[in-house]
XYZ file of C-alpha atoms in Angstrom:
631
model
C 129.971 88.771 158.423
C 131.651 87.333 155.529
C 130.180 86.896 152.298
C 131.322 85.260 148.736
C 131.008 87.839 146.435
C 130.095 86.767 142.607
C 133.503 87.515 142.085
C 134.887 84.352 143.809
C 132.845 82.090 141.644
C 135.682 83.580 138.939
C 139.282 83.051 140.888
C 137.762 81.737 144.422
C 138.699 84.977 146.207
C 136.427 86.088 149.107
C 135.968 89.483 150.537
C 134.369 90.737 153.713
C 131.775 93.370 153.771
C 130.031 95.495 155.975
C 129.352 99.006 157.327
C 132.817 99.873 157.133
C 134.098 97.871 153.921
C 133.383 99.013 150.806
C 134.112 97.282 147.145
C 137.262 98.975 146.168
C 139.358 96.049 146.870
C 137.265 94.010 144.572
C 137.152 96.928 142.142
C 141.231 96.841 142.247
C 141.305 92.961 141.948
C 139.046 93.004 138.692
C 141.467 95.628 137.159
C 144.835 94.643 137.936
C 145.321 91.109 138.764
C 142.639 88.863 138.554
C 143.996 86.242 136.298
C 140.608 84.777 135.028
C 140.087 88.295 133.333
C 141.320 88.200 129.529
C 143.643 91.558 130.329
C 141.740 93.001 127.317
C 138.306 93.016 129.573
C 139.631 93.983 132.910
C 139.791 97.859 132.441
C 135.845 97.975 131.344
C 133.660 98.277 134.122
C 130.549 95.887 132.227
C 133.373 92.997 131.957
C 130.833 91.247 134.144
C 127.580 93.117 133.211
C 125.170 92.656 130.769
C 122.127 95.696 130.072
C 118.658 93.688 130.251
C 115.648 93.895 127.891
C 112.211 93.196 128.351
C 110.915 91.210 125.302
C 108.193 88.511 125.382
C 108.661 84.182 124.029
C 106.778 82.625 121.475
C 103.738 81.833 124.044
C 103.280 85.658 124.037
C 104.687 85.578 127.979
C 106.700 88.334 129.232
C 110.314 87.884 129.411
C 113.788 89.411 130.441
C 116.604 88.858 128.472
C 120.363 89.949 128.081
C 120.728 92.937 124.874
C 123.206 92.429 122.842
C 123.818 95.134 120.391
C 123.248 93.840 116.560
C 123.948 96.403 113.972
C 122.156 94.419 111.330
C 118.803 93.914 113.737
C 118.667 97.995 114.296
C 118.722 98.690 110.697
C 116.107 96.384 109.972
C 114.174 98.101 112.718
C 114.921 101.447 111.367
C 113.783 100.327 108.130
C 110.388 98.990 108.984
C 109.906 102.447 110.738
C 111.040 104.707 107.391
C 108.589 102.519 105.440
C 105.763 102.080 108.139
C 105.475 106.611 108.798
C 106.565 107.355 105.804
C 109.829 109.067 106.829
C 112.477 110.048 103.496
C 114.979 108.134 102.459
C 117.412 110.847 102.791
C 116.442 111.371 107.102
C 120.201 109.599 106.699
C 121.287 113.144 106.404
C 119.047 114.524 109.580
C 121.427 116.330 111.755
C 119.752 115.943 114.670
C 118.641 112.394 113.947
C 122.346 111.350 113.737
C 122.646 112.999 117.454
C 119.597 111.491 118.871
C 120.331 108.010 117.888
C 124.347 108.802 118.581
C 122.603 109.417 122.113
C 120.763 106.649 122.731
C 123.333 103.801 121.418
C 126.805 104.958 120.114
C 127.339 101.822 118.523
C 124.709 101.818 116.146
C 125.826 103.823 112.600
C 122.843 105.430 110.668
C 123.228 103.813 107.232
C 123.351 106.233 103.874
C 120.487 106.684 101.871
C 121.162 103.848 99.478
C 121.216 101.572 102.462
C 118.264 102.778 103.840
C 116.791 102.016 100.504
C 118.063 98.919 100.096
C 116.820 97.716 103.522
C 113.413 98.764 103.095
C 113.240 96.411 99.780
C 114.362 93.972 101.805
C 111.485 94.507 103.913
C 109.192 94.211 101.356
C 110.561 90.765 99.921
C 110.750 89.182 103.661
C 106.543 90.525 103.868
C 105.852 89.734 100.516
C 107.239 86.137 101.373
C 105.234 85.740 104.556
C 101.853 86.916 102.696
C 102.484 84.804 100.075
C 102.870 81.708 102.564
C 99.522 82.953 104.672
C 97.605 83.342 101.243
C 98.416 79.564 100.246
C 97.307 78.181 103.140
C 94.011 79.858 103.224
C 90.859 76.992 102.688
C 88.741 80.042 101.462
C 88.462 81.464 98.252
C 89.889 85.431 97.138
C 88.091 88.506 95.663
C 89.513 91.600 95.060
C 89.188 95.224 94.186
C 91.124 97.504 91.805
C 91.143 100.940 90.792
C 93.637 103.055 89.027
C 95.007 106.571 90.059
C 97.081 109.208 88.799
C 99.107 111.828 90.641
C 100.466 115.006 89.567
C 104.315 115.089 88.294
C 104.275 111.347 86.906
C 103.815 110.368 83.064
C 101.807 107.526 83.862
C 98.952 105.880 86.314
C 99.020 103.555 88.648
C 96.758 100.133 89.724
C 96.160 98.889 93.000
C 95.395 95.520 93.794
C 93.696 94.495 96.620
C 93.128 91.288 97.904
C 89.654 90.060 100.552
C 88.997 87.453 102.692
C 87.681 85.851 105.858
C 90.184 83.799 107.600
C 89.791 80.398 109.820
C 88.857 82.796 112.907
C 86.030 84.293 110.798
C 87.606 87.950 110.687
C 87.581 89.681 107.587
C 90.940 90.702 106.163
C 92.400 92.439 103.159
C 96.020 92.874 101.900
C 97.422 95.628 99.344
C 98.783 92.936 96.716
C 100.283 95.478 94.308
C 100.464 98.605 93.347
C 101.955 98.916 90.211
C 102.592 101.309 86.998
C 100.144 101.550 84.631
C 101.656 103.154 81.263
C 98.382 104.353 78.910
C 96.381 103.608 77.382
C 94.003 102.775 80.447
C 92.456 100.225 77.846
C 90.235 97.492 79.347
C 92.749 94.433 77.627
C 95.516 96.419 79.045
C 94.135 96.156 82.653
C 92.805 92.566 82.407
C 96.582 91.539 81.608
C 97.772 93.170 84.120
C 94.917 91.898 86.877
C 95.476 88.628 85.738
C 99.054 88.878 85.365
C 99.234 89.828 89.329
C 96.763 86.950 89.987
C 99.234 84.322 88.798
C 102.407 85.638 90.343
C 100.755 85.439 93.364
C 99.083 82.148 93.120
C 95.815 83.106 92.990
C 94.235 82.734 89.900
C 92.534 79.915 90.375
C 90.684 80.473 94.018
C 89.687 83.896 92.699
C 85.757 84.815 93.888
C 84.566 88.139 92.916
C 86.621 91.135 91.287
C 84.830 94.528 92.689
C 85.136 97.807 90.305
C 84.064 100.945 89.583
C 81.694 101.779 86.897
C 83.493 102.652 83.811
C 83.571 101.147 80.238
C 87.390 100.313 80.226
C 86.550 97.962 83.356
C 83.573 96.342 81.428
C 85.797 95.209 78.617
C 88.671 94.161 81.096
C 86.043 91.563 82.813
C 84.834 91.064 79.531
C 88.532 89.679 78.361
C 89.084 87.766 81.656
C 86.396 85.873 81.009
C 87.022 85.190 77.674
C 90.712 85.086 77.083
C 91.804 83.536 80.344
C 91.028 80.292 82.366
C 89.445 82.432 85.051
C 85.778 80.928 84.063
C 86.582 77.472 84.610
C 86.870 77.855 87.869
C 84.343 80.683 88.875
C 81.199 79.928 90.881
C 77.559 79.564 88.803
C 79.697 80.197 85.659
C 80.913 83.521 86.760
C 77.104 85.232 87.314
C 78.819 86.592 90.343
C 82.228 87.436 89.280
C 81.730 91.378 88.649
C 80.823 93.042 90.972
C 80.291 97.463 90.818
C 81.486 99.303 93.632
C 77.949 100.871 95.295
C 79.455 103.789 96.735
C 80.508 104.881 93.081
C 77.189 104.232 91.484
C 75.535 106.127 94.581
C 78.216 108.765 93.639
C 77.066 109.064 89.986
C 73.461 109.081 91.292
C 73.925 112.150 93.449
C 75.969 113.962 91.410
C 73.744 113.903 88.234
C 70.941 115.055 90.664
C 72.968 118.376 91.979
C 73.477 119.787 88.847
C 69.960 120.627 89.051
C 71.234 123.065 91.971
C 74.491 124.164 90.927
C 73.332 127.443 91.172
C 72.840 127.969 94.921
C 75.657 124.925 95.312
C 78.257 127.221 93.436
C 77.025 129.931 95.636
C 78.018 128.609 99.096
C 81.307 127.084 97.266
C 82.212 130.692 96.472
C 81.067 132.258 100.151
C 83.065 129.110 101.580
C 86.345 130.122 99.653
C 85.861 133.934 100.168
C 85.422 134.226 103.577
C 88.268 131.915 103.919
C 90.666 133.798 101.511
C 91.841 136.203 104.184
C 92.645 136.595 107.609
C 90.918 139.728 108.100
C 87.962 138.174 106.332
C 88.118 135.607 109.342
C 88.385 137.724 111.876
C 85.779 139.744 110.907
C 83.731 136.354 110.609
C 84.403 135.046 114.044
C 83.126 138.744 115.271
C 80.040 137.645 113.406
C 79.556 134.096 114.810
C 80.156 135.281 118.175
C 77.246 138.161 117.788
C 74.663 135.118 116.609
C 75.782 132.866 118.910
C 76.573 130.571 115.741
C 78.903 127.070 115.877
C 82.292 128.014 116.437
C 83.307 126.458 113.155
C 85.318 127.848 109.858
C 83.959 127.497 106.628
C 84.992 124.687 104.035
C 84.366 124.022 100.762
C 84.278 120.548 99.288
C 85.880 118.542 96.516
C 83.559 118.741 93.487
C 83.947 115.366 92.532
C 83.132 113.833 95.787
C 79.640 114.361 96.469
C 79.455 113.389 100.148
C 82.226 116.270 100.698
C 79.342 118.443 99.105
C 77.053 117.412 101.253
C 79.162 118.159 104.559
C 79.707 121.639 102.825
C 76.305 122.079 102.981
C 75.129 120.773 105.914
C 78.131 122.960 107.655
C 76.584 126.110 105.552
C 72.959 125.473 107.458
C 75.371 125.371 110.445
C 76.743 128.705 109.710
C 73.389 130.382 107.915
C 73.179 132.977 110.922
C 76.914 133.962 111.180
C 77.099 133.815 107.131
C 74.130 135.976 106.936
C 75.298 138.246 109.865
C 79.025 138.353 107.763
C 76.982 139.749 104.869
C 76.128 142.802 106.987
C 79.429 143.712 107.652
C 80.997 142.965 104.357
C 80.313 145.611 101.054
C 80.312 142.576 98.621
C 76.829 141.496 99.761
C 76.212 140.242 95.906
C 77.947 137.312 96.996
C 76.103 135.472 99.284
C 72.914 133.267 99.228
C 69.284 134.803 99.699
C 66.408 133.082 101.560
C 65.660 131.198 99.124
C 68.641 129.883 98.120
C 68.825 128.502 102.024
C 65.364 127.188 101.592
C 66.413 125.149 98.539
C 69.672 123.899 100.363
C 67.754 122.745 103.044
C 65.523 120.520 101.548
C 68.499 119.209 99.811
C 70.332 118.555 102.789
C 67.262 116.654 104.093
C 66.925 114.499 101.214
C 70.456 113.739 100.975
C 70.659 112.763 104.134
C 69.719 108.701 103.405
C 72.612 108.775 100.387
C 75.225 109.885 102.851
C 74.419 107.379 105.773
C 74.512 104.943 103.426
C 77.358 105.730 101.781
C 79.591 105.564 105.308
C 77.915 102.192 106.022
C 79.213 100.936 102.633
C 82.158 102.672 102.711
C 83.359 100.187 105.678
C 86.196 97.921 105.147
C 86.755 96.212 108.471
C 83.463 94.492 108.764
C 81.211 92.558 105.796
C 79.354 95.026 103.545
C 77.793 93.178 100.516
C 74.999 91.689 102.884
C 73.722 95.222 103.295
C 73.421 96.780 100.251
C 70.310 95.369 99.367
C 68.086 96.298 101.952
C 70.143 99.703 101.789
C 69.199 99.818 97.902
C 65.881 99.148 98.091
C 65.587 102.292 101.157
C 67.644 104.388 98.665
C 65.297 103.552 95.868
C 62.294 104.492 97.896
C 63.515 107.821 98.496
C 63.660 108.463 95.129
C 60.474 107.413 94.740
C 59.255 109.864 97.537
C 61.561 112.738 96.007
C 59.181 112.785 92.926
C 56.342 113.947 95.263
C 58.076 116.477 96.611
C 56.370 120.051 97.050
C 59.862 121.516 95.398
C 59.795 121.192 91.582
C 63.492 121.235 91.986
C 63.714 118.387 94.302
C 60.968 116.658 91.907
C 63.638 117.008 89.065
C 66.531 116.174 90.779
C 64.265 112.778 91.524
C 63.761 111.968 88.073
C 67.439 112.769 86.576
C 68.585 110.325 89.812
C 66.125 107.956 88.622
C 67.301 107.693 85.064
C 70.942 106.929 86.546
C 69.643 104.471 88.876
C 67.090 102.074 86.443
C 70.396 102.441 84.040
C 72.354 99.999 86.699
C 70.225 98.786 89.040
C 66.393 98.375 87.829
C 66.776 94.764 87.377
C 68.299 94.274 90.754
C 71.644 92.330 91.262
C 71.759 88.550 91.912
C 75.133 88.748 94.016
C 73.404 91.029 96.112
C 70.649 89.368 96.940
C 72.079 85.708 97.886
C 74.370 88.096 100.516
C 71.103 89.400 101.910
C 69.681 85.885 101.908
C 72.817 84.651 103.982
C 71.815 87.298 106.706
C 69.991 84.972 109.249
C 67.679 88.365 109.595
C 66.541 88.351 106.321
C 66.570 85.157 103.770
C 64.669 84.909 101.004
C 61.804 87.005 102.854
C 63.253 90.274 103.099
C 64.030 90.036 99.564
C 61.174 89.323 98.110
C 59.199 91.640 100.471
C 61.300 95.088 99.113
C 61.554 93.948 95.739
C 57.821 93.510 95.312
C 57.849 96.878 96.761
C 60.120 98.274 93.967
C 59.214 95.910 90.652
C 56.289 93.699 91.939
C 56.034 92.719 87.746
C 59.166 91.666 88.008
C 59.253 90.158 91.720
C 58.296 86.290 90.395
C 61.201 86.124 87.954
C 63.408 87.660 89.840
C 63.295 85.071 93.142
C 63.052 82.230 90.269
C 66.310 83.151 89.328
C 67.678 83.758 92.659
C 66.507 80.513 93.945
C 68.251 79.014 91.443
C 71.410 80.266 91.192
C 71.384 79.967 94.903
C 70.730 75.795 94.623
C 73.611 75.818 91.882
C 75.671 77.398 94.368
C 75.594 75.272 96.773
C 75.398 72.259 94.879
C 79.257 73.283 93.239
C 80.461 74.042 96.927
C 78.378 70.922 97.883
C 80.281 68.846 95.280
C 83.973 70.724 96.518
C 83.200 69.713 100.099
C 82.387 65.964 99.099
C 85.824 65.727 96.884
C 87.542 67.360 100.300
C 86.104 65.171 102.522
C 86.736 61.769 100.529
C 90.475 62.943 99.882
C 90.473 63.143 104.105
C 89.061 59.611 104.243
C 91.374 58.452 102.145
C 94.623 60.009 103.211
C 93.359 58.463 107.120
C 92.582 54.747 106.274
C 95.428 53.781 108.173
C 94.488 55.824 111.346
C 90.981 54.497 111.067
C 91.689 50.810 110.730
C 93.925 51.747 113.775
C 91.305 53.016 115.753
C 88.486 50.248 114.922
C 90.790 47.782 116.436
C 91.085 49.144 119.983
C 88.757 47.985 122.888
C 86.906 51.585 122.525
C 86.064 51.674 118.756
C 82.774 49.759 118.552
C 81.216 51.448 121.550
C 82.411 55.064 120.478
C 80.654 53.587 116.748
C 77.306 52.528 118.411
C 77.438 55.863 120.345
C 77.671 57.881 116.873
C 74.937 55.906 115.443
C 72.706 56.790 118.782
C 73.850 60.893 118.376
C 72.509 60.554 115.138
C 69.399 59.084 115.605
C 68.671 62.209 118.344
C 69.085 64.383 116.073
C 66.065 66.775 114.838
C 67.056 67.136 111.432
C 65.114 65.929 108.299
C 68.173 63.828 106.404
C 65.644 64.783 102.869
C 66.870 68.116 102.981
C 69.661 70.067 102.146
C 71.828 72.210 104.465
C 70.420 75.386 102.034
C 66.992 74.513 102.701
C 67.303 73.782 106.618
C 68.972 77.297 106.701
C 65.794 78.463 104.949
C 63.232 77.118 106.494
C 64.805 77.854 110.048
C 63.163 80.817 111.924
C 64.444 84.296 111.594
C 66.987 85.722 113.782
C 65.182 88.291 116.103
C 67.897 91.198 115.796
C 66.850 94.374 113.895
C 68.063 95.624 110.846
C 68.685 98.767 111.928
C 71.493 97.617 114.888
C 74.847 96.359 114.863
C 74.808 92.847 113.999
C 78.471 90.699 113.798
C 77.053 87.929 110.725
C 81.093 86.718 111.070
C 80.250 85.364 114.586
C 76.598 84.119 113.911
C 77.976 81.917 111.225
C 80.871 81.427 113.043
C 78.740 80.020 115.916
C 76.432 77.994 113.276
C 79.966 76.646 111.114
C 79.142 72.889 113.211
C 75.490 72.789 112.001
C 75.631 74.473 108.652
C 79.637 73.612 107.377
C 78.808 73.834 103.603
C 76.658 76.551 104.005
C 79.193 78.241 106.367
C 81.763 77.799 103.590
C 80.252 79.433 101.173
C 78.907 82.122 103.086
C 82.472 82.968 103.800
C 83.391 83.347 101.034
C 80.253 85.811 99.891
C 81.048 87.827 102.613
C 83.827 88.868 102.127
C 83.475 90.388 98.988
C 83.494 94.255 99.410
C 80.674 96.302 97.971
C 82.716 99.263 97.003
C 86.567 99.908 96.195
C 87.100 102.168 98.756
C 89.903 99.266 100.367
C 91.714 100.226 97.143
C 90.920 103.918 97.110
C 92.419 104.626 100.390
C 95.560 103.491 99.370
C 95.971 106.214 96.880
C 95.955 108.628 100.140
C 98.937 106.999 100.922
C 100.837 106.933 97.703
C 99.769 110.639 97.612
C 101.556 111.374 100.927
C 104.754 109.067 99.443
C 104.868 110.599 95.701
C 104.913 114.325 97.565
C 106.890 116.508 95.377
C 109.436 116.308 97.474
C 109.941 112.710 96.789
C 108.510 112.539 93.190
C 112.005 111.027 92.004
C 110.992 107.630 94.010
C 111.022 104.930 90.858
C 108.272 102.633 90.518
C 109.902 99.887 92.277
C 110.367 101.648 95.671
C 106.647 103.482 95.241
C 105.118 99.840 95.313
C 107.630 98.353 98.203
C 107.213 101.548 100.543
C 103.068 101.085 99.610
C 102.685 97.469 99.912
C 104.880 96.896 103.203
C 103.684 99.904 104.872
C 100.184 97.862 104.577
C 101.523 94.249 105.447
C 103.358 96.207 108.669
C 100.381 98.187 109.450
C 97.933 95.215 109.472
C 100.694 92.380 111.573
C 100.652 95.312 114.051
C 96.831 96.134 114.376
C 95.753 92.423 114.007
C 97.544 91.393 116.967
C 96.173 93.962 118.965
C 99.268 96.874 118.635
C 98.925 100.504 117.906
C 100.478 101.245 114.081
C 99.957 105.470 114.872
C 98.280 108.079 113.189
C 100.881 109.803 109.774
C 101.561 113.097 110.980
C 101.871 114.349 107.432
C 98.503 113.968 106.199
C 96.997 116.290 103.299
C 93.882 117.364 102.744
C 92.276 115.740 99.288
C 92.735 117.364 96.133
C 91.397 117.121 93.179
C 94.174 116.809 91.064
C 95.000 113.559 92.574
C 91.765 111.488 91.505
C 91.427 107.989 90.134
C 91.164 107.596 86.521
C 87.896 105.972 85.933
C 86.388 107.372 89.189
C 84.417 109.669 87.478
C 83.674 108.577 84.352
C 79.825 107.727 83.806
């Protein structure tokens, strides 16, 4: 049998093959005298091959292409992965990264530091271009969070801005915008001008929502002089009422923590018998022997971070855990001074107990992937109950612990928040009943003002998005004139007219009212408060019937209730401003922050895995925010 070879579609040779013919001929041919060979080519035995890649096209399809080294492609590569995991700048020198990567494809040559620095900026300015581009073509409007945070080894703070939003698929997103140097003073003008300094290189100023904070008095003064000293309030909904907005989880933080110092005592107590029996390995050993005697949890102590109360709480609730092994250590160990009586577990028990409601509310707020604001309300009001049942407690501790969380509370919250209460309206499982049903509960005085108010700035916000929508939509009819006049002279276009004008007339909606007060006077949804409940896809679903009332609830909803978005990011500028790296300047610190986010979130949003940082610490607390914990 003779076969044509894909040689002969070359120089037209053929060769014969079979059990007894093998390709050396061809082999020898390629080499030494096929003339359609460039001679340069013929002694390399991939002359005619070409290594394949599997890759997918723009439809998302799989694919197989031809590779083709690029030296310039692999260092961008290797740059998204330094900034992405965090590795040094200086892994240029690895020794055994320059044999690895010499391993798997000799042509590529592991740039110097520098370089590697260089290319990761350029990362950030190709992101930074692309976010800017999906941020202007957003038909929503912005809020944001900020904090500031200091870390150990630096002469200065730092801000982070965060941006919030829903986009056209009704997902919630947010974006690290900045993270920037902060020189002091931390005064409030000093971080307005620097807010609304970001706001305006990013195009933003004027589609800005809500600005979420924590509670400290330098923050008060910076909304204070955005409002005042900046064009922010012309375009703000119901004349900014809504614009600041506190971050929950740091008021609930405040709450707590002026409550424990009524325990420090037995608190300090189990800190101490946390960090003893820990101090050793014998002491652990000899620990372990205990547990195992009880029967106990086969769990090591911990001690918490002082100025995180929900860390003290976990203490705790792992010390109830542990009371038998602790108690059994205490026989075995001389220093038996040290560790807590009955009583003292009696009094951190009821603790515990009553502490319970802050921390489950505190994860729920804490969320950042899923609309929060809508639940605080209901949450608040549960919180505020508690407090009310603390003061009837049988333990005159717990009873003062009630009232010194009380005085924090009516200090921020006794007058209730408006913003709060038009997201819990916006929940098709509670409206304007659920409200008015907890708040009569907490200030029934005060209920009748209260929904007064929130009735009305709830008609003024609609009306303003009412009025937006009506601009929009006349700009759309006139910018289609030609289209229409197009489409009114076909065969079709009075039938498809007349069958409009029938649709409408089947409809079963009153044309007196508004789209807010159909929403209102529609039945509840049936889903309990207490279960998962997407609101995204309910209004999502109800965008057709409601569309003014689905814009605006958009853009509600996606303001965050605490800054924990922001706060999180500090854990990673901790891990990049190690002390191994605390010579980065201030320009890489914010391009290794701000593009490790951008990468992180095009990788998770289309359904990739971005991988855990293996170097993760544990949270000190040295390296704090800066008005965190100010009262």
């Amino acid at each position: 049998m003779v076969v044509i070879l894909p040689l002969a579609t070359i120089c037209g040779l053929v060769y014969p093959m079979g059990n007894q013919r093998g390709t050396g001929n061809m082999r020898n041919h390629v080499k030494r005298g096929c003339q359609k060979i460039p001679p340069a080519k013929r002694h390399k035995p991939d002359a005619l091959q070409r290594l394949l890649q599997a890759g997918r096209d723009e439809g998302g399809q799989p694919t197989i292409t031809p590779w083709v080294f690029d030296q310039r492609r692999c260092r961008k590569s290797f740059a998204k992965c330094v900034v992405a995991h965090e590795y040094p700048f200086n892994c240029a020198n690895h020794h055994f990264l320059k044999v690895f990567l010499s391993d798997v494809c000799p042509s590529f040559k592991l740039p110097s530091r520098s370089t590697i620095r260089l290319d990761c900026l350029n990362i950030y300015e190709e992101e930074r271009l692309d976010l800017y581009e999906l941020l202007g073509k957003l038909d929503c409007k912005v809020s944001f969070t900020s904090d500031l945070w200091s870390s150990k080894g630096r002469d200065r703070g730092f801000m982070c801005l965060t941006c919030h939003y829903i986009d056209d698929s009704w997902v919630l997103r947010k974006r690290v915008l900045n993270f920037i140097a902060l020189p002091s003073p931390h005064t409030g003008r000093h971080i307005s001008q620097a807010i609304y300094g970001k706001l305006v290189d990013w195009n933003l100023d004027k589609r800005i929502f809500c600005l979420v904070l924590d509670n400290s008095t330098a923050n008060d003064v910076c909304v204070r002089d955005l409002l005042s000293t900046t064009p922010i309030k012309d375009v703000l909904p119901v004349d900014g009422q809504i614009f600041h907005m506190r971050c929950g989880c740091h008021i609930l933080n405040l709450i707590v923590q002026d409550g424990l110092e009524v325990l420090s005592n037995e608190i300090t107590k189990i800190r101490e018998t946390m960090k003893y029996i820990r101090h050793s390995q014998a002491r652990m050993e000899k620990f372990t022997l205990a547990a195992s005697q009880v029967q106990a949890p086969n769990k090591k102590p911990a001690w918490d971070v002082q100025t995180r109360w929900n860390s003290t709480y976990l203490m705790l609730a792992l010390s109830l855990e542990l009371k038998q092994a602790i108690s059994r250590y205490a026989l075995l160990d001389p220093n038996s001074a040290l560790y807590p009586k009955d009583k003292d577990w009696e009094h951190v028990e009821a603790l515990v107990c009553h502490l319970k409601v802050f921390y489950d509310v505190t994860n729920k707020l804490s969320g950042t992937k899923y609309p929060t604001l809508n639940m605080f309300f209901p949450e608040y009001c549960e919180v505020y109950l508690t407090l009310i049942k603390m003061s009837t407690s049988p333990y005159a501790f717990i009873v003062n612990m009630s009232h010194e969380m009380l005085k924090k509370w009516d200090k921020y919250w006794k007058a209730g928040n408006v913003a709060l209460a038009i997201a819990c309206v916006l929940d098709p499982r509670c409206k304007l009943d659920v409200v008015e049903y907890y708040f009569k509960m907490l200030h029934p005085d005060e209920c009748p003002r209260f929904m007064d108010n929130l009735r009305a700035c709830l008609t003024q916000l609609f009306k303003e998005y009412f009025d937006a929508h009506s601009k929009d939509t006349q700009n759309q009819a006139s910018t289609s004139t030609t289209s229409s006049a197009q489409m009114r002279s076909s065969d079709i276009s009075d039938t498809r007219a007349g069958l409009q004008s029938f649709l409408s007339g089947k409809r079963n909606v009153d044309p007196t009212k508004t789209e807010l007060e159909e929403y209102l006077s529609d039945a509840l949804d049936g889903t309990s408060l207490d279960v998962d409940f997407d609101i995204l896809a309910w209004w999502k679903l109800k965008a057709p019937k409601y569309p003014i009332m689905a814009r605006l609830t958009r853009d509600i909803l996606a303001v965050p209730i605490s800054t924990v978005a922001s706060e999180s990011t500090f854990s990673t500028a901790g891990r990049t401003l190690s002390p191994t790296r605390s010579s980065l300047n201030d320009e890489s610190l914010e391009a290794l922050i701000c593009a490790q986010d951008w990468l992180k979130a095009s990788v998770t949003e289309s359904g990739g895995s971005f991988g855990d940082v293996v170097w993760s610490s544990e949270p000190s607390e040295s390296d704090d925010t800066i008005c965190g914990n100010q009262p």
